[in-house]
PDB file of C-alpha atoms in Angstrom:
ATOM      1  CA  MET A   1     -54.464 -46.783 -18.874  1.00 36.00           C
ATOM      2  CA  THR A   2     -56.074 -44.191 -21.195  1.00 36.00           C
ATOM      3  CA  THR A   3     -53.679 -41.862 -22.107  1.00 42.00           C
ATOM      4  CA  ASN A   4     -55.500 -38.308 -23.200  1.00 43.00           C
ATOM      5  CA  PHE A   5     -52.924 -36.311 -25.039  1.00 41.00           C
ATOM      6  CA  SER A   6     -53.735 -32.503 -26.265  1.00 42.00           C
ATOM      7  CA  ILE A   7     -50.831 -30.719 -26.865  1.00 43.00           C
ATOM      8  CA  GLU A   8     -50.585 -27.298 -28.566  1.00 45.00           C
ATOM      9  CA  LYS A   9     -46.776 -25.857 -28.714  1.00 48.00           C
ATOM     10  CA  THR A  10     -44.226 -27.222 -31.505  1.00 62.00           C
ATOM     11  CA  LYS A  11     -41.795 -25.576 -30.416  1.00 75.00           C
ATOM     12  CA  PRO A  12     -38.031 -26.860 -31.173  1.00 82.00           C
ATOM     13  CA  LYS A  13     -36.964 -29.156 -28.315  1.00 87.00           C
ATOM     14  CA  GLU A  14     -33.978 -30.852 -27.500  1.00 91.00           C
ATOM     15  CA  PHE A  15     -33.740 -34.398 -28.435  1.00 94.00           C
ATOM     16  CA  LYS A  16     -31.070 -36.854 -26.810  1.00 94.00           C
ATOM     17  CA  LEU A  17     -29.977 -39.398 -29.655  1.00 95.00           C
ATOM     18  CA  TYR A  18     -29.555 -43.100 -29.222  1.00 95.00           C
ATOM     19  CA  ARG A  19     -28.660 -45.778 -32.255  1.00 94.00           C
ATOM     20  CA  TYR A  20     -30.369 -48.988 -31.711  1.00 94.00           C
ATOM     21  CA  GLN A  21     -29.423 -52.341 -32.966  1.00 90.00           C
ATOM     22  CA  LEU A  22     -31.853 -55.823 -33.607  1.00 92.00           C
ATOM     23  CA  TYR A  23     -29.912 -58.930 -33.291  1.00 88.00           C
ATOM     24  CA  VAL A  24     -30.987 -62.984 -33.793  1.00 87.00           C
ATOM     25  CA  GLN A  25     -31.806 -64.980 -30.882  1.00 83.00           C
ATOM     26  CA  GLU A  26     -29.299 -67.759 -30.812  1.00 78.00           C
ATOM     27  CA  PRO A  27     -30.693 -70.730 -31.114  1.00 77.00           C
ATOM     28  CA  PHE A  28     -33.106 -69.040 -33.985  1.00 75.00           C
ATOM     29  CA  GLN A  29     -36.396 -70.389 -32.969  1.00 73.00           C
ATOM     30  CA  PRO A  30     -38.016 -70.989 -36.321  1.00 69.00           C
ATOM     31  CA  GLU A  31     -41.571 -71.387 -34.542  1.00 67.00           C
ATOM     32  CA  LEU A  32     -41.735 -68.029 -33.339  1.00 65.00           C
ATOM     33  CA  GLN A  33     -42.194 -66.895 -37.034  1.00 61.00           C
ATOM     34  CA  GLY A  34     -44.910 -69.469 -37.747  1.00 55.00           C
ATOM     35  CA  VAL A  35     -47.644 -67.597 -36.170  1.00 50.00           C
ATOM     36  CA  HIS A  36     -47.050 -65.001 -38.168  1.00 54.00           C
ATOM     37  CA  PRO A  37     -48.498 -65.825 -42.104  1.00 47.00           C
ATOM     38  CA  GLY A  38     -47.328 -64.347 -45.047  1.00 49.00           C
ATOM     39  CA  ASN A  39     -44.195 -63.585 -43.273  1.00 61.00           C
ATOM     40  CA  ASN A  40     -42.041 -66.407 -44.750  1.00 70.00           C
ATOM     41  CA  ILE A  41     -39.157 -66.338 -42.078  1.00 78.00           C
ATOM     42  CA  GLU A  42     -37.415 -69.770 -42.406  1.00 77.00           C
ATOM     43  CA  THR A  43     -33.803 -68.906 -41.330  1.00 83.00           C
ATOM     44  CA  PRO A  44     -31.758 -66.680 -39.443  1.00 84.00           C
ATOM     45  CA  ILE A  45     -30.451 -64.610 -42.643  1.00 85.00           C
ATOM     46  CA  GLN A  46     -34.160 -63.947 -43.237  1.00 86.00           C
ATOM     47  CA  LEU A  47     -34.476 -62.921 -39.722  1.00 87.00           C
ATOM     48  CA  LYS A  48     -31.973 -60.294 -40.446  1.00 86.00           C
ATOM     49  CA  GLU A  49     -32.845 -58.666 -43.381  1.00 88.00           C
ATOM     50  CA  GLU A  50     -36.603 -58.366 -41.730  1.00 89.00           C
ATOM     51  CA  ARG A  51     -35.894 -57.358 -38.177  1.00 91.00           C
ATOM     52  CA  ASN A  52     -36.765 -53.435 -39.102  1.00 92.00           C
ATOM     53  CA  ALA A  53     -40.149 -54.520 -40.587  1.00 91.00           C
ATOM     54  CA  ILE A  54     -40.960 -56.459 -37.299  1.00 91.00           C
ATOM     55  CA  MET A  55     -39.704 -53.358 -35.363  1.00 93.00           C
ATOM     56  CA  ARG A  56     -42.109 -51.373 -37.248  1.00 92.00           C
ATOM     57  CA  GLU A  57     -44.691 -54.122 -36.375  1.00 89.00           C
ATOM     58  CA  ALA A  58     -43.737 -53.743 -32.330  1.00 90.00           C
ATOM     59  CA  LEU A  59     -43.885 -50.016 -32.845  1.00 89.00           C
ATOM     60  CA  GLY A  60     -47.784 -50.094 -33.877  1.00 86.00           C
ATOM     61  CA  LEU A  61     -48.416 -52.257 -30.787  1.00 84.00           C
ATOM     62  CA  ILE A  62     -46.500 -50.602 -28.155  1.00 82.00           C
ATOM     63  CA  PRO A  63     -49.434 -48.127 -27.230  1.00 77.00           C
ATOM     64  CA  GLN A  64     -51.923 -51.444 -26.528  1.00 74.00           C
ATOM     65  CA  VAL A  65     -49.015 -52.873 -24.968  1.00 67.00           C
ATOM     66  CA  ALA A  66     -47.899 -50.172 -22.550  1.00 61.00           C
ATOM     67  CA  THR A  67     -51.622 -49.813 -20.991  1.00 53.00           C
ATOM     68  CA  LEU A  68     -50.439 -52.277 -18.728  1.00 46.00           C
ATOM     69  CA  THR A  69     -47.705 -50.434 -17.112  1.00 50.00           C
ATOM     70  CA  ASN A  70     -48.067 -46.940 -15.161  1.00 50.00           C
ATOM     71  CA  HIS A  71     -47.061 -45.395 -18.483  1.00 57.00           C
ATOM     72  CA  GLY A  72     -48.707 -45.027 -22.081  1.00 64.00           C
ATOM     73  CA  TYR A  73     -48.064 -43.742 -25.753  1.00 69.00           C
ATOM     74  CA  LYS A  74     -49.699 -42.375 -28.607  1.00 71.00           C
ATOM     75  CA  ILE A  75     -48.419 -42.436 -32.147  1.00 69.00           C
ATOM     76  CA  ILE A  76     -48.774 -38.814 -33.667  1.00 67.00           C
ATOM     77  CA  LEU A  77     -47.723 -39.395 -37.089  1.00 65.00           C
ATOM     78  CA  THR A  78     -45.787 -41.747 -39.163  1.00 67.00           C
ATOM     79  CA  ALA A  79     -43.847 -40.873 -42.411  1.00 66.00           C
ATOM     80  CA  GLY A  80     -40.987 -42.228 -44.526  1.00 63.00           C
ATOM     81  CA  GLU A  81     -43.300 -44.267 -46.369  1.00 71.00           C
ATOM     82  CA  GLY A  82     -44.164 -46.092 -42.868  1.00 80.00           C
ATOM     83  CA  SER A  83     -40.477 -46.256 -41.567  1.00 88.00           C
ATOM     84  CA  GLN A  84     -39.861 -42.937 -39.385  1.00 89.00           C
ATOM     85  CA  TYR A  85     -42.394 -42.243 -36.009  1.00 88.00           C
ATOM     86  CA  LEU A  86     -42.764 -39.371 -33.841  1.00 86.00           C
ATOM     87  CA  LEU A  87     -44.468 -40.388 -30.130  1.00 85.00           C
ATOM     88  CA  MET A  88     -45.864 -39.002 -27.219  1.00 81.00           C
ATOM     89  CA  ALA A  89     -44.896 -40.837 -24.135  1.00 80.00           C
ATOM     90  CA  ASP A  90     -46.416 -39.954 -20.586  1.00 75.00           C
ATOM     91  CA  SER A  91     -46.485 -41.435 -17.388  1.00 70.00           C
ATOM     92  CA  GLN A  92     -49.048 -41.605 -14.608  1.00 63.00           C
ATOM     93  CA  ARG A  93     -47.794 -40.258 -10.833  1.00 61.00           C
ATOM     94  CA  SER A  94     -49.207 -38.770  -8.162  1.00 60.00           C
ATOM     95  CA  LYS A  95     -47.671 -35.572  -6.801  1.00 67.00           C
ATOM     96  CA  LYS A  96     -48.062 -33.867  -3.747  1.00 69.00           C
ATOM     97  CA  ILE A  97     -49.432 -30.153  -3.750  1.00 67.00           C
ATOM     98  CA  THR A  98     -50.418 -27.882  -0.915  1.00 68.00           C
ATOM     99  CA  THR A  99     -53.943 -26.156  -1.517  1.00 67.00           C
ATOM    100  CA  ARG A 100     -55.067 -22.550  -0.491  1.00 70.00           C
ATOM    101  CA  ASP A 101     -56.519 -23.780   2.629  1.00 69.00           C
ATOM    102  CA  HIS A 102     -52.421 -25.394   3.534  1.00 66.00           C
ATOM    103  CA  ILE A 103     -53.579 -28.285   3.179  1.00 74.00           C
ATOM    104  CA  ASP A 104     -51.539 -31.281   1.263  1.00 68.00           C
ATOM    105  CA  LYS A 105     -53.055 -33.072  -1.081  1.00 69.00           C
ATOM    106  CA  LYS A 106     -52.133 -35.871  -3.836  1.00 73.00           C
ATOM    107  CA  VAL A 107     -53.134 -35.287  -7.476  1.00 65.00           C
ATOM    108  CA  ASP A 108     -52.314 -36.852 -10.674  1.00 65.00           C
ATOM    109  CA  HIS A 109     -49.304 -36.141 -12.585  1.00 60.00           C
ATOM    110  CA  HIS A 110     -48.738 -36.843 -16.049  1.00 66.00           C
ATOM    111  CA  PRO A 111     -44.872 -35.896 -17.219  1.00 74.00           C
ATOM    112  CA  TRP A 112     -44.471 -36.519 -20.508  1.00 80.00           C
ATOM    113  CA  ALA A 113     -41.989 -36.514 -23.779  1.00 85.00           C
ATOM    114  CA  TRP A 114     -41.450 -36.956 -27.417  1.00 88.00           C
ATOM    115  CA  ILE A 115     -40.021 -39.997 -28.843  1.00 91.00           C
ATOM    116  CA  ALA A 116     -39.099 -39.680 -32.823  1.00 92.00           C
ATOM    117  CA  ILE A 117     -37.790 -43.250 -33.840  1.00 94.00           C
ATOM    118  CA  ASP A 118     -36.504 -44.026 -37.784  1.00 94.00           C
ATOM    119  CA  THR A 119     -36.230 -47.345 -38.531  1.00 94.00           C
ATOM    120  CA  ALA A 120     -34.698 -47.362 -41.949  1.00 92.00           C
ATOM    121  CA  ASP A 121     -31.789 -50.353 -41.852  1.00 90.00           C
ATOM    122  CA  ASP A 122     -29.438 -47.667 -42.402  1.00 90.00           C
ATOM    123  CA  VAL A 123     -30.476 -44.991 -39.823  1.00 92.00           C
ATOM    124  CA  GLN A 124     -32.033 -47.253 -36.841  1.00 94.00           C
ATOM    125  CA  THR A 125     -31.870 -43.970 -34.605  1.00 95.00           C
ATOM    126  CA  ILE A 126     -34.214 -43.124 -31.536  1.00 96.00           C
ATOM    127  CA  ALA A 127     -34.280 -39.339 -30.244  1.00 95.00           C
ATOM    128  CA  ILE A 128     -36.261 -38.167 -26.901  1.00 94.00           C
ATOM    129  CA  ALA A 129     -37.091 -34.761 -25.796  1.00 91.00           C
ATOM    130  CA  PRO A 130     -39.013 -35.078 -22.167  1.00 86.00           C
ATOM    131  CA  GLU A 131     -41.524 -31.839 -22.205  1.00 76.00           C
ATOM    132  CA  SER A 132     -41.901 -31.859 -18.805  1.00 71.00           C
ATOM    133  CA  ASP A 133     -40.587 -33.514 -14.944  1.00 73.00           C
ATOM    134  CA  MET A 134     -39.484 -36.313 -17.046  1.00 79.00           C
ATOM    135  CA  ARG A 135     -35.647 -37.812 -17.755  1.00 84.00           C
ATOM    136  CA  VAL A 136     -34.435 -38.992 -20.826  1.00 89.00           C
ATOM    137  CA  GLU A 137     -32.879 -41.952 -19.400  1.00 89.00           C
ATOM    138  CA  THR A 138     -36.211 -43.253 -17.762  1.00 85.00           C
ATOM    139  CA  VAL A 139     -38.403 -42.597 -21.015  1.00 88.00           C
ATOM    140  CA  MET A 140     -35.561 -44.646 -23.005  1.00 91.00           C
ATOM    141  CA  ASN A 141     -35.403 -47.480 -20.477  1.00 88.00           C
ATOM    142  CA  LYS A 142     -39.242 -47.785 -20.289  1.00 86.00           C
ATOM    143  CA  LEU A 143     -39.135 -47.978 -24.349  1.00 89.00           C
ATOM    144  CA  THR A 144     -36.487 -50.758 -24.264  1.00 91.00           C
ATOM    145  CA  SER A 145     -38.279 -52.571 -21.672  1.00 88.00           C
ATOM    146  CA  ASN A 146     -41.357 -52.740 -23.687  1.00 88.00           C
ATOM    147  CA  LEU A 147     -39.928 -53.519 -27.431  1.00 91.00           C
ATOM    148  CA  GLN A 148     -37.996 -56.142 -25.483  1.00 91.00           C
ATOM    149  CA  ARG A 149     -40.992 -57.652 -24.429  1.00 88.00           C
ATOM    150  CA  LEU A 150     -42.488 -57.195 -27.633  1.00 89.00           C
ATOM    151  CA  LEU A 151     -39.291 -58.173 -29.779  1.00 91.00           C
ATOM    152  CA  LYS A 152     -38.397 -61.163 -27.878  1.00 89.00           C
ATOM    153  CA  LYS A 153     -41.624 -62.942 -29.108  1.00 86.00           C
ATOM    154  CA  ARG A 154     -39.996 -62.826 -32.857  1.00 86.00           C
ATOM    155  CA  GLY A 155     -37.030 -63.939 -31.761  1.00 88.00           C
ATOM    156  CA  LEU A 156     -34.930 -60.435 -31.698  1.00 91.00           C
ATOM    157  CA  THR A 157     -33.059 -59.119 -28.733  1.00 90.00           C
ATOM    158  CA  PHE A 158     -33.058 -55.245 -28.802  1.00 93.00           C
ATOM    159  CA  ILE A 159     -30.190 -52.870 -27.760  1.00 91.00           C
ATOM    160  CA  ALA A 160     -29.874 -49.520 -27.958  1.00 92.00           C
ATOM    161  CA  HIS A 161     -26.772 -46.925 -26.903  1.00 91.00           C
ATOM    162  CA  PRO A 162     -26.265 -43.170 -26.849  1.00 92.00           C
ATOM    163  CA  ILE A 163     -24.835 -41.325 -29.483  1.00 91.00           C
ATOM    164  CA  ILE A 164     -21.736 -40.200 -28.455  1.00 87.00           C
ATOM    165  CA  SER A 165     -19.826 -36.851 -30.035  1.00 82.00           C
ATOM    166  CA  GLU A 166     -16.885 -37.805 -31.303  1.00 83.00           C
ATOM    167  CA  THR A 167     -15.382 -34.427 -30.803  1.00 87.00           C
ATOM    168  CA  ALA A 168     -15.903 -34.739 -27.344  1.00 88.00           C
ATOM    169  CA  PHE A 169     -13.733 -37.871 -26.656  1.00 89.00           C
ATOM    170  CA  TRP A 170     -10.699 -36.401 -27.885  1.00 91.00           C
ATOM    171  CA  LYS A 171     -11.710 -32.960 -26.535  1.00 91.00           C
ATOM    172  CA  PHE A 172     -11.498 -35.235 -22.859  1.00 91.00           C
ATOM    173  CA  VAL A 173      -8.264 -36.845 -24.374  1.00 91.00           C
ATOM    174  CA  ARG A 174      -6.906 -33.233 -24.708  1.00 92.00           C
ATOM    175  CA  GLU A 175      -7.667 -31.703 -21.395  1.00 92.00           C
ATOM    176  CA  ASN A 176      -6.672 -34.799 -19.181  1.00 91.00           C
ATOM    177  CA  GLU A 177      -3.253 -35.306 -21.477  1.00 89.00           C
ATOM    178  CA  GLY A 178      -0.858 -36.951 -18.865  1.00 88.00           C
ATOM    179  CA  LYS A 179      -3.544 -37.946 -16.512  1.00 89.00           C
ATOM    180  CA  LEU A 180      -4.996 -40.916 -17.990  1.00 90.00           C
ATOM    181  CA  ARG A 181      -4.450 -44.593 -16.876  1.00 91.00           C
ATOM    182  CA  GLU A 182      -6.768 -46.398 -18.589  1.00 91.00           C
ATOM    183  CA  VAL A 183      -9.915 -46.285 -21.603  1.00 92.00           C
ATOM    184  CA  THR A 184     -12.534 -49.060 -21.995  1.00 91.00           C
ATOM    185  CA  PHE A 185     -14.583 -49.593 -25.151  1.00 87.00           C
ATOM    186  CA  THR A 186     -17.642 -51.452 -24.833  1.00 85.00           C
ATOM    187  CA  VAL A 187     -19.339 -52.588 -28.540  1.00 82.00           C
ATOM    188  CA  SER A 188     -22.340 -54.297 -29.331  1.00 80.00           C
ATOM    189  CA  PRO A 189     -21.684 -56.720 -32.299  1.00 75.00           C
ATOM    190  CA  PRO A 190     -22.733 -54.320 -35.793  1.00 71.00           C
ATOM    191  CA  ASN A 191     -25.855 -55.252 -37.551  1.00 69.00           C
ATOM    192  CA  MET A 192     -25.673 -52.397 -39.873  1.00 69.00           C
ATOM    193  CA  ALA A 193     -23.364 -52.681 -42.485  1.00 62.00           C
ATOM    194  CA  GLY A 194     -22.248 -49.181 -42.360  1.00 63.00           C
ATOM    195  CA  LEU A 195     -21.456 -49.765 -38.878  1.00 65.00           C
ATOM    196  CA  SER A 196     -19.647 -53.036 -39.592  1.00 62.00           C
ATOM    197  CA  ARG A 197     -17.283 -51.026 -41.705  1.00 59.00           C
ATOM    198  CA  THR A 198     -16.537 -48.432 -39.228  1.00 59.00           C
ATOM    199  CA  VAL A 199     -15.878 -50.650 -36.240  1.00 58.00           C
ATOM    200  CA  GLY A 200     -12.717 -52.536 -38.412  1.00 57.00           C
ATOM    201  CA  GLN A 201     -13.914 -56.280 -40.049  1.00 61.00           C
ATOM    202  CA  GLN A 202     -11.486 -58.118 -37.843  1.00 62.00           C
ATOM    203  CA  LEU A 203     -13.377 -56.909 -34.276  1.00 64.00           C
ATOM    204  CA  THR A 204     -16.468 -57.719 -36.324  1.00 63.00           C
ATOM    205  CA  GLU A 205     -15.217 -61.495 -37.617  1.00 66.00           C
ATOM    206  CA  ILE A 206     -14.397 -61.792 -33.964  1.00 65.00           C
ATOM    207  CA  ILE A 207     -17.804 -60.747 -32.823  1.00 64.00           C
ATOM    208  CA  LYS A 208     -19.450 -62.945 -35.418  1.00 64.00           C
ATOM    209  CA  THR A 209     -17.696 -66.209 -34.864  1.00 64.00           C
ATOM    210  CA  THR A 210     -17.542 -65.978 -31.324  1.00 64.00           C
ATOM    211  CA  LYS A 211     -21.432 -64.899 -31.024  1.00 63.00           C
ATOM    212  CA  ALA A 212     -20.917 -62.157 -28.088  1.00 64.00           C
ATOM    213  CA  ARG A 213     -23.072 -59.560 -27.187  1.00 68.00           C
ATOM    214  CA  LYS A 214     -20.791 -57.152 -26.475  1.00 74.00           C
ATOM    215  CA  ALA A 215     -16.919 -56.778 -26.396  1.00 78.00           C
ATOM    216  CA  GLU A 216     -14.669 -55.161 -24.417  1.00 82.00           C
ATOM    217  CA  VAL A 217     -11.451 -53.603 -25.524  1.00 84.00           C
ATOM    218  CA  SER A 218      -9.366 -51.824 -22.328  1.00 87.00           C
ATOM    219  CA  LEU A 219      -6.132 -49.845 -23.091  1.00 88.00           C
ATOM    220  CA  LYS A 220      -3.738 -49.163 -20.540  1.00 90.00           C
ATOM    221  CA  ALA A 221      -0.491 -47.276 -19.044  1.00 88.00           C
ATOM    222  CA  SER A 222       2.097 -49.501 -17.899  1.00 86.00           C
ATOM    223  CA  ARG A 223       2.747 -47.795 -13.999  1.00 81.00           C
ATOM    224  CA  GLY A 224       4.207 -44.788 -14.056  1.00 76.00           C
ATOM    225  CA  GLU A 225       3.818 -44.334 -17.328  1.00 82.00           C
ATOM    226  CA  ASP A 226       0.669 -41.743 -19.513  1.00 81.00           C
ATOM    227  CA  LEU A 227      -1.890 -43.607 -21.598  1.00 88.00           C
ATOM    228  CA  LYS A 228      -0.657 -42.133 -25.380  1.00 87.00           C
ATOM    229  CA  LEU A 229      -4.331 -41.715 -27.116  1.00 89.00           C
ATOM    230  CA  LEU A 230      -3.531 -40.375 -30.722  1.00 88.00           C
ATOM    231  CA  GLN A 231      -5.973 -39.233 -33.159  1.00 86.00           C
ATOM    232  CA  SER A 232      -3.603 -40.262 -36.123  1.00 88.00           C
ATOM    233  CA  ASP A 233      -4.038 -43.987 -34.718  1.00 87.00           C
ATOM    234  CA  ALA A 234      -6.285 -45.650 -37.262  1.00 82.00           C
ATOM    235  CA  ARG A 235      -6.886 -48.360 -34.797  1.00 80.00           C
ATOM    236  CA  LEU A 236      -7.887 -46.512 -32.155  1.00 85.00           C
ATOM    237  CA  LYS A 237     -10.052 -43.876 -34.693  1.00 85.00           C
ATOM    238  CA  ASN A 238     -12.009 -46.992 -35.627  1.00 82.00           C
ATOM    239  CA  PHE A 239     -13.476 -47.366 -31.811  1.00 83.00           C
ATOM    240  CA  VAL A 240     -14.136 -43.787 -31.343  1.00 87.00           C
ATOM    241  CA  ASP A 241     -15.780 -43.409 -34.515  1.00 85.00           C
ATOM    242  CA  TYR A 242     -18.019 -46.632 -33.776  1.00 84.00           C
ATOM    243  CA  VAL A 243     -18.921 -45.599 -30.153  1.00 83.00           C
ATOM    244  CA  GLY A 244     -19.335 -42.049 -31.688  1.00 82.00           C
ATOM    245  CA  HIS A 245     -22.242 -43.760 -34.385  1.00 83.00           C
ATOM    246  CA  GLY A 246     -23.438 -45.265 -31.056  1.00 84.00           C
ATOM    247  CA  GLY A 247     -22.438 -48.662 -31.316  1.00 83.00           C
ATOM    248  CA  GLY A 248     -21.078 -48.845 -27.888  1.00 84.00           C
ATOM    249  CA  GLY A 249     -19.342 -46.985 -24.918  1.00 85.00           C
ATOM    250  CA  CYS A 250     -16.493 -45.420 -23.666  1.00 88.00           C
ATOM    251  CA  THR A 251     -15.299 -44.864 -19.923  1.00 90.00           C
ATOM    252  CA  PHE A 252     -11.823 -43.296 -18.711  1.00 92.00           C
ATOM    253  CA  LYS A 253      -9.873 -43.655 -14.971  1.00 91.00           C
ATOM    254  CA  ARG A 254      -7.140 -41.302 -14.215  1.00 91.00           C
ATOM    255  CA  LYS A 255      -4.326 -41.590 -12.496  1.00 88.00           C
ATOM    256  CA  GLY A 256      -4.429 -42.211  -8.594  1.00 84.00           C
ATOM    257  CA  SER A 257      -8.086 -43.145  -8.856  1.00 86.00           C
ATOM    258  CA  SER A 258     -10.442 -45.497  -9.592  1.00 86.00           C
ATOM    259  CA  LYS A 259     -13.404 -43.577 -10.032  1.00 91.00           C
ATOM    260  CA  ILE A 260     -15.044 -44.848 -13.695  1.00 91.00           C
ATOM    261  CA  ILE A 261     -15.871 -41.628 -16.356  1.00 91.00           C
ATOM    262  CA  ASP A 262     -18.093 -42.536 -18.557  1.00 88.00           C
ATOM    263  CA  LEU A 263     -18.558 -40.668 -21.480  1.00 83.00           C
ATOM    264  CA  LYS A 264     -22.501 -40.983 -22.090  1.00 79.00           C
ATOM    265  CA  ASN A 265     -22.730 -37.501 -20.914  1.00 78.00           C
ATOM    266  CA  GLU A 266     -21.491 -36.280 -23.520  1.00 83.00           C
ATOM    267  CA  GLN A 267     -24.587 -37.740 -25.478  1.00 89.00           C
ATOM    268  CA  GLU A 268     -25.337 -35.734 -28.514  1.00 90.00           C
ATOM    269  CA  SER A 269     -28.438 -33.875 -29.374  1.00 91.00           C
ATOM    270  CA  ILE A 270     -30.342 -31.507 -31.751  1.00 91.00           C
ATOM    271  CA  MET A 271     -32.584 -28.742 -31.674  1.00 90.00           C
ATOM    272  CA  ALA A 272     -35.501 -29.534 -33.777  1.00 87.00           C
ATOM    273  CA  THR A 273     -39.519 -29.348 -33.622  1.00 80.00           C
ATOM    274  CA  PRO A 274     -41.776 -31.945 -33.379  1.00 78.00           C
ATOM    275  CA  ALA A 275     -44.770 -30.977 -35.496  1.00 63.00           C
ATOM    276  CA  PRO A 276     -47.481 -33.138 -33.700  1.00 50.00           C
ATOM    277  CA  HIS A 277     -50.613 -31.328 -35.584  1.00 46.00           C
ATOM    278  CA  VAL A 278     -49.582 -31.509 -38.636  1.00 52.00           C
ATOM    279  CA  GLN A 279     -48.280 -34.052 -41.280  1.00 55.00           C
ATOM    280  CA  LEU A 280     -44.374 -33.581 -42.158  1.00 57.00           C
ATOM    281  CA  VAL A 281     -44.509 -32.402 -45.418  1.00 58.00           C
ATOM    282  CA  GLU A 282     -46.881 -29.428 -44.212  1.00 63.00           C
ATOM    283  CA  ILE A 283     -43.577 -28.465 -41.791  1.00 59.00           C
ATOM    284  CA  GLU A 284     -41.185 -29.397 -44.199  1.00 59.00           C
ATOM    285  CA  ALA A 285     -42.804 -26.978 -46.799  1.00 63.00           C
ATOM    286  CA  THR A 286     -42.981 -24.038 -44.732  1.00 63.00           C
ATOM    287  CA  SER A 287     -39.353 -25.200 -42.784  1.00 63.00           C
ATOM    288  CA  PRO A 288     -37.281 -27.100 -44.749  1.00 62.00           C
ATOM    289  CA  GLY A 289     -35.014 -29.411 -42.619  1.00 65.00           C
ATOM    290  CA  ALA A 290     -36.783 -28.608 -39.183  1.00 73.00           C
ATOM    291  CA  SER A 291     -39.160 -31.584 -38.052  1.00 81.00           C
ATOM    292  CA  ILE A 292     -36.713 -33.932 -36.035  1.00 87.00           C
ATOM    293  CA  LEU A 293     -37.685 -36.930 -38.161  1.00 87.00           C
ATOM    294  CA  THR A 294     -36.133 -35.144 -41.077  1.00 86.00           C
ATOM    295  CA  LYS A 295     -32.821 -34.043 -39.149  1.00 89.00           C
ATOM    296  CA  ILE A 296     -32.173 -37.520 -37.856  1.00 90.00           C
ATOM    297  CA  ARG A 297     -32.850 -39.320 -41.289  1.00 89.00           C
ATOM    298  CA  ILE A 298     -30.155 -36.463 -42.822  1.00 89.00           C
ATOM    299  CA  LYS A 299     -27.805 -36.082 -39.813  1.00 89.00           C
ATOM    300  CA  TYR A 300     -27.801 -39.737 -38.260  1.00 89.00           C
ATOM    301  CA  ARG A 301     -27.588 -42.433 -41.870  1.00 88.00           C
ATOM    302  CA  ILE A 302     -24.518 -44.371 -42.090  1.00 83.00           C
ATOM    303  CA  PRO A 303     -24.847 -45.104 -45.500  1.00 75.00           C
ATOM    304  CA  GLU A 304     -23.230 -48.756 -46.639  1.00 68.00           C
ATOM    305  CA  GLU A 305     -20.430 -47.210 -49.062  1.00 57.00           C
TER     306      GLU A 305
END
């Protein structure tokens, strides 16, 4: 599919945020690395260290891979010494319209979205802003599918979670005080140094030694009792912070109901400028901190210390 992007507007958009992580597939397959001369990857540790360099290779290839499906990508610009990307994604569909002669007719329809990606080891963040008639989840699912296809060939697994506002968690707990009977945290193993510190050493070690791809921790109240979730509880705060940084998910159940309440609807968002037709340095010169790439690097970086 040939994608022809012609966009003039650079007004601020609402971007939804995701944190991605990359894992070395088990068992390690060195033969997958041998077809890429010059990378000298011979061990799982080396592959983990080079994971985002390989992620950048995959992003460079994604426009060609996507042409095999009914959607396409175009890399608008790269920044941050090649570690940041701004893409546009569109989907080829048909849409029924009614002509002036009152005749139903199908026409080509190309809804599209902005995608900003920061592949720095201490950021690993994706931001998505649909421009027209497109859902954030649809864009993320398509992007995930294409990246998984490319990264699997290099022995890596790609997983992404919405970044959930920590404030939203505690607000929900306060609003439902005395009504909650269960909370479940689902976490992926951290492969960012900052995230490892956030979730706690014990859980990190358990996930690592068991080679689990995810861990679930459920806190349930005794029959007839209230579930006590205290912000002063350091261990609970670890889980909330981890989910808040995009390391997993969180669901609740209320008393007398089997309905699962997912906080993914509280996904964080930021207003920022995509800046498609000018280089990042130019827009930052006139409006410092306005571009989406600058905002996610500053706000969603997780330092090691």
